[in-house]
Amino acid sequence: MKSLVHGHVNVGLIAGVLFVLLTYLVVSQQTALSRPNVVTTVSQWLSTNKQQNEGPGETVVTTEEQQIVDKQLIQGSSESEKVSNKVVCSTEERFSDYCELDGDVRINGKAWSVDIVPPGWSSEQRREWKIRPYSRRSASNVDTLNVTQLQDPASAPACTVTHHAPGVVFALGGYSGNAFHDHADVLLPLYLTSLRYDGEVQLLVINRVQPWWLGKYRLALRRMSKYDVVNLDGDAHVRCFPHLTVGLRLHMDFGVVPEMVPGQGHRRVSMPDFTRFLREAYALPRGAPVKPGKNRPRLMLIQRQRTRRFLNEAEMVRAAEAAGFEVAVTDLLIDAAVDEQARVVNSFDVMVGIHGAGMTNEVFLPPGGVLVQVVPWGKLDLMARVEYGEPAADMGLKYLCYNVTLEESSLPELLGRDHPAIKDPDSIHRKGWAAMFDIYMTKQDVRLDIERFALTLAEAMDHLRSLQ
């Protein structure tokens, strides 16, 4: 009888403990659900008690007490608040290194480090990646960022700036400073990476070896993000993000693979989206070319001043006028303001130029316009097609290629017909880019066969007539 009573007491005691525990969990869950209001209140307190200037969309922490509050905001104080980290890093794709990091992510520009901080001690193995944030891994003159997935949150540096928008880290240097690489390596992949955020994203740059670069492309950058670009070079802050993309992902030499664009779901993003973005950023008025009729279509002839010159420019102009075009000859300068140059190019229907960075201005032509690329002699047609021809077609332009023959090149007269560059171009290509560039891109001018050129002009005009 005594043991039976004792058993009833034990059962009652266990039931009571379970009831108290259940009550505690329910209350804790309700507290956790109401926690966002607490976070907002603390954030408001921080914004009214800050002691330093802060940029838009960020909170600057200046005291030890604020650092403690900031850490609580990021890590949370109950299991229901903790955000599990999601880490995707790739160093094996054809072109690029990159990481997509979710959770508590902290970047210290001065230390060239990015830490992914677990909400508590993690059983996962500590992992590290060295990421070159430039979109072409082959650009060896770009430093790397050390990305580390930590095990112990106590080893993470304290946040001094908390960004509530996601961040994207990209590098300059590399091949940037050249108009083609500025658009293909930086602006296009940056646009594709930031598109999902609709302006609510913080851009961060490292390796800013060209101080003028951000100013030159400020209108496009402002269209991507509502916030000023943060320069991480020597930045003493530990900046904390809920999501951080480290590095830009290059899809192809200059183009878009819709399946690789993050966060777009069933929407297929393509090159016309990028050129539309640029027209909006630079307030370009024309979204379609002129159809021949009452008005003559306008043709821009790009004449280079030092290398790869057209030696019979006047004849080319007369041929274009005879084909029905209004013609203007120009040299698109490398240091010209992008917005001004974009408006000039957008005012034309056809652009004719010899292979080189100036062809990148195809991005400003109205959709349906025509790009005529003159390819110098020396087996350069594949490179010309990949860099400018295929992108032009993807943009919705009509692409026409005029391949220069040996008789139209200045090289035989300059080097002699027995020179290896004339007799065996492959031997020059085997020596590498520098040797090929030095001869075929630097020493060569061209004198077009006007009868052949007239056929290309007629094809351009026929295309414009065919437009609805």
Coordinates of N, CA and C in Angstrom, one line a residue, residues 276-428:
R276 N 18.5 47.6 -71.5 CA 17.4 48.5 -71.0 C 17.7 49.1 -69.7
F277 N 18.4 48.4 -68.8 CA 18.8 49.0 -67.6 C 19.8 50.1 -67.8
L278 N 20.7 50.0 -68.8 CA 21.6 51.1 -69.1 C 20.9 52.3 -69.7
R279 N 20.0 52.0 -70.6 CA 19.2 53.1 -71.2 C 18.5 53.9 -70.1
E280 N 18.0 53.2 -69.1 CA 17.3 53.9 -68.0 C 18.3 54.6 -67.1
A281 N 19.4 54.0 -66.8 CA 20.4 54.7 -66.0 C 20.9 55.9 -66.6
Y282 N 21.1 56.0 -67.9 CA 21.7 57.1 -68.6 C 20.6 58.0 -69.3
A283 N 19.3 57.7 -69.0 CA 18.2 58.4 -69.6 C 18.3 58.5 -71.1
L284 N 18.5 57.4 -71.8 CA 18.7 57.4 -73.2 C 17.3 57.4 -73.8
P285 N 17.0 58.3 -74.8 CA 15.7 58.5 -75.3 C 15.2 57.4 -76.3
R286 N 16.1 56.8 -77.1 CA 15.7 56.0 -78.2 C 15.7 54.5 -77.9
G287 N 14.5 53.8 -78.1 CA 14.4 52.4 -77.9 C 14.2 51.7 -79.1
A288 N 14.3 52.3 -80.3 CA 14.2 51.7 -81.6 C 14.9 52.6 -82.7
P289 N 15.4 51.9 -83.7 CA 16.1 52.7 -84.8 C 15.1 53.4 -85.7
V290 N 15.6 54.2 -86.6 CA 14.8 54.9 -87.6 C 14.6 53.9 -88.8
K291 N 13.3 53.8 -89.3 CA 13.1 53.0 -90.4 C 13.3 53.9 -91.7
P292 N 14.0 53.5 -92.6 CA 14.3 54.3 -93.8 C 13.0 54.7 -94.5
G293 N 13.0 56.0 -94.9 CA 11.8 56.5 -95.5 C 11.9 58.0 -95.5
K294 N 11.1 58.7 -94.7 CA 11.2 60.1 -94.6 C 12.5 60.6 -94.1
N295 N 13.0 59.9 -93.1 CA 14.3 60.2 -92.4 C 15.4 59.2 -92.8
R296 N 16.6 59.7 -93.1 CA 17.7 58.8 -93.4 C 18.3 58.2 -92.1
P297 N 18.5 56.9 -92.0 CA 19.1 56.3 -90.8 C 20.5 56.9 -90.6
R298 N 20.9 57.0 -89.4 CA 22.2 57.6 -89.1 C 23.2 56.5 -88.8
L299 N 24.4 56.7 -89.4 CA 25.5 55.7 -89.3 C 26.7 56.4 -88.6
M300 N 27.2 55.8 -87.5 CA 28.4 56.3 -86.9 C 29.6 55.4 -87.3
L301 N 30.6 56.1 -87.8 CA 31.8 55.5 -88.2 C 32.9 55.8 -87.1
I302 N 33.3 54.8 -86.4 CA 34.3 55.0 -85.4 C 35.7 55.0 -86.0
Q303 N 36.4 56.1 -85.9 CA 37.8 56.1 -86.5 C 38.8 56.2 -85.3
R304 N 39.6 55.2 -85.2 CA 40.6 55.2 -84.2 C 41.8 56.1 -84.6
Q305 N 42.5 56.7 -83.7 CA 43.5 57.7 -84.0 C 44.9 57.1 -84.0
R306 N 45.2 56.0 -83.3 CA 46.6 55.5 -83.2 C 46.8 54.2 -83.9
T307 N 46.0 53.2 -83.5 CA 46.1 51.9 -84.1 C 44.8 51.4 -84.7
R308 N 44.9 50.5 -85.7 CA 43.7 49.9 -86.4 C 42.9 51.0 -87.0
R309 N 43.6 51.9 -87.8 CA 42.9 53.0 -88.4 C 42.3 52.6 -89.8
F310 N 41.3 53.3 -90.1 CA 40.7 53.1 -91.5 C 41.5 54.1 -92.4
L311 N 42.3 53.6 -93.4 CA 43.1 54.4 -94.2 C 42.4 55.0 -95.4
N312 N 41.1 54.6 -95.6 CA 40.3 55.2 -96.7 C 39.0 55.7 -96.1
E313 N 39.1 56.4 -95.0 CA 37.9 56.9 -94.3 C 36.9 57.7 -95.3
A314 N 37.5 58.6 -96.1 CA 36.6 59.4 -97.0 C 35.8 58.5 -97.9
E315 N 36.5 57.5 -98.5 CA 35.7 56.6 -99.4 C 34.6 55.9 -98.7
M316 N 34.9 55.4 -97.5 CA 33.9 54.7 -96.7 C 32.7 55.6 -96.4
V317 N 33.0 56.9 -96.1 CA 31.9 57.8 -95.9 C 31.0 58.0 -97.1
R318 N 31.7 58.2 -98.3 CA 30.9 58.4 -99.5 C 30.0 57.1 -99.8
A319 N 30.6 55.9 -99.5 CA 29.9 54.7 -99.8 C 28.6 54.6 -98.9
A320 N 28.8 55.0 -97.7 CA 27.7 54.9 -96.7 C 26.6 55.9 -97.1
E321 N 27.0 57.1 -97.5 CA 26.0 58.1 -98.0 C 25.3 57.6 -99.2
A322 N 26.0 57.0 -100.1 CA 25.4 56.5 -101.3 C 24.4 55.4 -101.0
A323 N 24.6 54.7 -99.9 CA 23.7 53.6 -99.5 C 22.5 54.2 -98.8
G324 N 22.4 55.5 -98.5 CA 21.2 56.1 -98.0 C 21.4 56.5 -96.5
F325 N 22.6 56.5 -96.0 CA 22.8 56.8 -94.6 C 23.2 58.3 -94.4
E326 N 22.8 58.9 -93.3 CA 23.5 60.1 -92.8 C 24.7 59.7 -92.0
V327 N 25.9 60.2 -92.3 CA 27.1 59.6 -91.7 C 27.8 60.7 -90.8
A328 N 28.3 60.2 -89.7 CA 29.2 61.0 -88.8 C 30.4 60.2 -88.5
V329 N 31.5 60.8 -88.5 CA 32.8 60.1 -88.1 C 33.2 60.6 -86.8
T330 N 33.5 59.7 -85.9 CA 33.9 60.1 -84.5 C 34.9 59.1 -83.9
D331 N 35.6 59.6 -82.9 CA 36.5 58.8 -82.1 C 36.0 58.7 -80.7
L332 N 35.6 57.6 -80.3 CA 35.0 57.5 -78.9 C 36.2 57.4 -77.9
L333 N 36.3 58.5 -77.2 CA 37.5 58.6 -76.3 C 37.3 57.8 -75.0
I334 N 38.4 57.2 -74.5 CA 38.4 56.4 -73.4 C 38.0 57.2 -72.1
D335 N 38.4 58.5 -72.1 CA 38.1 59.3 -70.9 C 36.9 60.1 -71.0
A336 N 36.1 59.9 -72.0 CA 34.8 60.6 -72.1 C 33.8 60.2 -71.0
A337 N 33.0 61.2 -70.6 CA 31.9 60.9 -69.7 C 31.0 59.9 -70.3
V338 N 30.7 58.8 -69.5 CA 29.9 57.7 -70.1 C 28.5 58.2 -70.5
D339 N 27.8 59.0 -69.6 CA 26.5 59.4 -70.0 C 26.4 60.2 -71.2
E340 N 27.4 61.1 -71.5 CA 27.4 61.9 -72.7 C 27.7 61.0 -73.9
Q341 N 28.6 60.1 -73.8 CA 29.0 59.2 -74.9 C 27.8 58.3 -75.2
A342 N 27.1 57.8 -74.2 CA 26.0 56.9 -74.4 C 24.9 57.6 -75.2
R343 N 24.6 58.9 -74.9 CA 23.6 59.7 -75.6 C 24.0 59.8 -77.1
V344 N 25.2 60.1 -77.3 CA 25.7 60.2 -78.7 C 25.4 58.9 -79.5
V345 N 25.9 57.8 -78.9 CA 25.7 56.5 -79.6 C 24.3 56.2 -79.8
N346 N 23.5 56.4 -78.8 CA 22.0 56.1 -78.9 C 21.3 56.9 -80.0
S347 N 21.9 58.0 -80.4 CA 21.3 58.8 -81.5 C 21.5 58.2 -82.9
F348 N 22.3 57.1 -83.0 CA 22.6 56.5 -84.2 C 21.8 55.2 -84.4
D349 N 21.7 54.7 -85.6 CA 21.0 53.5 -85.9 C 22.0 52.4 -86.3
V350 N 23.1 52.8 -86.8 CA 24.2 51.8 -87.2 C 25.5 52.3 -86.7
M351 N 26.3 51.3 -86.1 CA 27.6 51.7 -85.7 C 28.6 50.8 -86.4
V352 N 29.6 51.4 -87.0 CA 30.7 50.7 -87.8 C 32.0 51.0 -87.1
G353 N 32.8 50.0 -86.8 CA 34.1 50.2 -86.2 C 34.9 49.0 -86.3
I354 N 36.2 49.1 -86.1 CA 37.1 48.0 -86.2 C 37.2 47.4 -84.8
H355 N 37.5 46.1 -84.7 CA 37.5 45.4 -83.5 C 38.3 46.1 -82.4
G356 N 37.8 46.2 -81.2 CA 38.4 46.9 -80.1 C 37.4 47.3 -79.1
A357 N 37.9 47.8 -78.0 CA 37.0 48.2 -76.9 C 35.9 49.1 -77.3
G358 N 36.1 50.0 -78.3 CA 35.1 50.9 -78.7 C 33.8 50.2 -79.1
M359 N 33.9 48.9 -79.6 CA 32.7 48.2 -80.0 C 31.7 47.9 -78.8
T360 N 32.2 48.1 -77.6 CA 31.4 47.9 -76.4 C 30.2 48.9 -76.4
N361 N 30.4 50.0 -77.1 CA 29.3 51.0 -77.1 C 28.0 50.5 -77.8
E362 N 28.1 49.3 -78.3 CA 26.9 48.6 -78.9 C 25.8 48.6 -77.8
V363 N 26.2 48.6 -76.5 CA 25.1 48.5 -75.5 C 24.2 49.7 -75.5
F364 N 24.6 50.8 -76.1 CA 23.8 52.0 -76.1 C 23.0 52.2 -77.4
L365 N 23.2 51.3 -78.4 CA 22.4 51.4 -79.6 C 21.0 51.1 -79.3
P366 N 20.0 51.7 -80.0 CA 18.6 51.3 -79.8 C 18.4 49.8 -80.3
P367 N 17.7 49.0 -79.6 CA 17.4 47.6 -80.0 C 16.8 47.6 -81.4
G368 N 17.3 46.7 -82.2 CA 17.0 46.7 -83.7 C 18.0 47.4 -84.5
G369 N 18.9 48.1 -83.9 CA 20.0 48.8 -84.7 C 21.0 47.7 -85.2
V370 N 22.0 48.3 -85.8 CA 23.0 47.4 -86.5 C 24.4 47.7 -86.0
L371 N 25.2 46.6 -85.7 CA 26.6 46.7 -85.4 C 27.4 46.1 -86.5
V372 N 28.2 46.9 -87.2 CA 29.1 46.3 -88.2 C 30.5 46.3 -87.6
Q373 N 31.1 45.1 -87.4 CA 32.4 45.0 -86.8 C 33.4 44.6 -87.9
V374 N 34.4 45.5 -88.1 CA 35.4 45.2 -89.0 C 36.6 44.4 -88.3
V375 N 36.8 43.2 -88.7 CA 37.8 42.4 -88.0 C 39.1 42.4 -88.7
P376 N 40.2 42.8 -88.1 CA 41.5 42.9 -88.7 C 42.0 41.5 -89.2
W377 N 42.9 41.5 -90.1 CA 43.5 40.3 -90.6 C 44.4 39.6 -89.5
G378 N 44.4 38.3 -89.5 CA 45.3 37.6 -88.5 C 44.5 36.6 -87.7
K379 N 43.4 36.0 -88.2 CA 42.7 35.0 -87.5 C 42.1 35.5 -86.2
L380 N 41.5 36.6 -86.2 CA 40.9 37.2 -85.0 C 39.4 37.1 -85.0
D381 N 38.8 36.4 -86.0 CA 37.4 36.4 -86.1 C 36.7 35.7 -85.0
L382 N 37.2 34.6 -84.4 CA 36.6 34.0 -83.3 C 36.5 34.9 -82.1
M383 N 37.6 35.5 -81.7 CA 37.6 36.4 -80.6 C 36.7 37.6 -80.8
A384 N 36.6 38.1 -82.0 CA 35.7 39.2 -82.3 C 34.3 38.8 -82.2
R385 N 34.0 37.6 -82.6 CA 32.6 37.1 -82.6 C 32.1 36.9 -81.1
V386 N 33.0 36.3 -80.3 CA 32.7 36.0 -78.9 C 32.5 37.3 -78.1
E387 N 33.4 38.2 -78.3 CA 33.4 39.4 -77.5 C 32.3 40.4 -77.9
Y388 N 32.0 40.5 -79.1 CA 31.1 41.6 -79.6 C 30.0 41.1 -80.5
G389 N 30.3 40.1 -81.3 CA 29.2 39.6 -82.3 C 28.1 38.9 -81.6
E390 N 28.4 37.9 -80.8 CA 27.3 37.1 -80.1 C 26.6 38.0 -79.1
P391 N 27.3 38.8 -78.3 CA 26.6 39.8 -77.4 C 25.6 40.7 -78.2
A392 N 26.1 41.2 -79.3 CA 25.2 42.1 -80.1 C 23.9 41.4 -80.5
A393 N 24.0 40.2 -81.0 CA 22.8 39.4 -81.4 C 21.9 39.2 -80.2
D394 N 22.5 38.9 -79.0 CA 21.8 38.7 -77.8 C 21.1 39.9 -77.3
M395 N 21.7 41.1 -77.6 CA 21.0 42.4 -77.2 C 19.9 42.7 -78.1
G396 N 19.7 42.0 -79.2 CA 18.6 42.4 -80.1 C 19.1 43.3 -81.3
L397 N 20.4 43.3 -81.5 CA 20.9 44.1 -82.6 C 21.2 43.1 -83.8
K398 N 21.2 43.7 -85.0 CA 21.7 43.0 -86.2 C 23.2 43.1 -86.2
Y399 N 23.8 41.9 -86.2 CA 25.3 41.9 -86.2 C 25.8 41.5 -87.6
L400 N 26.7 42.4 -88.2 CA 27.3 42.1 -89.4 C 28.9 42.1 -89.3
C401 N 29.5 41.1 -89.8 CA 31.0 41.0 -89.6 C 31.6 41.2 -91.0
Y402 N 32.6 42.1 -91.0 CA 33.4 42.4 -92.2 C 34.8 41.9 -91.9
N403 N 35.2 40.8 -92.4 CA 36.6 40.2 -92.2 C 37.6 40.8 -93.2
V404 N 38.6 41.5 -92.7 CA 39.6 42.1 -93.6 C 40.4 41.0 -94.2
T405 N 40.7 41.1 -95.5 CA 41.6 40.2 -96.2 C 43.0 40.7 -96.1
L406 N 43.9 39.9 -96.5 CA 45.4 40.3 -96.4 C 45.6 41.5 -97.3
E407 N 44.9 41.5 -98.5 CA 45.2 42.6 -99.4 C 44.6 44.0 -98.8
E408 N 43.7 43.9 -97.9 CA 43.2 45.1 -97.3 C 44.0 45.6 -96.0
S409 N 45.0 44.7 -95.6 CA 45.7 45.0 -94.4 C 47.0 45.7 -94.8
S410 N 47.5 46.5 -93.8 CA 48.8 47.2 -94.0 C 50.0 46.4 -93.6
L411 N 49.8 45.2 -93.1 CA 50.9 44.4 -92.5 C 51.8 43.9 -93.6
P412 N 51.4 43.4 -94.8 CA 52.4 43.0 -95.8 C 53.4 44.1 -96.2
E413 N 52.9 45.3 -96.3 CA 53.8 46.4 -96.6 C 54.7 46.7 -95.5
L414 N 54.2 46.6 -94.3 CA 55.0 46.9 -93.1 C 56.0 45.8 -92.8
L415 N 55.6 44.5 -92.8 CA 56.5 43.4 -92.3 C 57.1 42.7 -93.5
G416 N 56.6 42.7 -94.6 CA 57.0 41.9 -95.8 C 56.3 40.6 -95.8
R417 N 56.0 40.1 -97.0 CA 55.2 38.9 -97.1 C 55.8 37.6 -96.6
D418 N 57.1 37.6 -96.3 CA 57.8 36.4 -95.8 C 57.8 36.4 -94.3
H419 N 57.3 37.4 -93.6 CA 57.3 37.5 -92.2 C 56.4 36.4 -91.6
P420 N 56.8 35.7 -90.5 CA 55.9 34.6 -89.9 C 54.5 35.1 -89.7
A421 N 54.3 36.4 -89.3 CA 53.0 36.9 -89.0 C 52.1 36.9 -90.2
I422 N 52.7 36.9 -91.4 CA 52.0 36.9 -92.7 C 51.8 35.4 -93.2
K423 N 52.9 34.7 -93.1 CA 52.9 33.3 -93.7 C 52.2 32.3 -92.8
D424 N 52.3 32.5 -91.5 CA 51.8 31.5 -90.5 C 51.3 32.2 -89.2
P425 N 50.1 32.8 -89.3 CA 49.5 33.5 -88.2 C 49.4 32.6 -86.9
D426 N 49.2 31.3 -87.1 CA 49.1 30.4 -86.0 C 50.3 30.4 -85.1
S427 N 51.5 30.6 -85.8 CA 52.7 30.6 -85.0 C 52.8 31.8 -84.1
I428 N 52.1 32.9 -84.5 CA 52.1 34.1 -83.6 C 51.1 33.9 -82.5

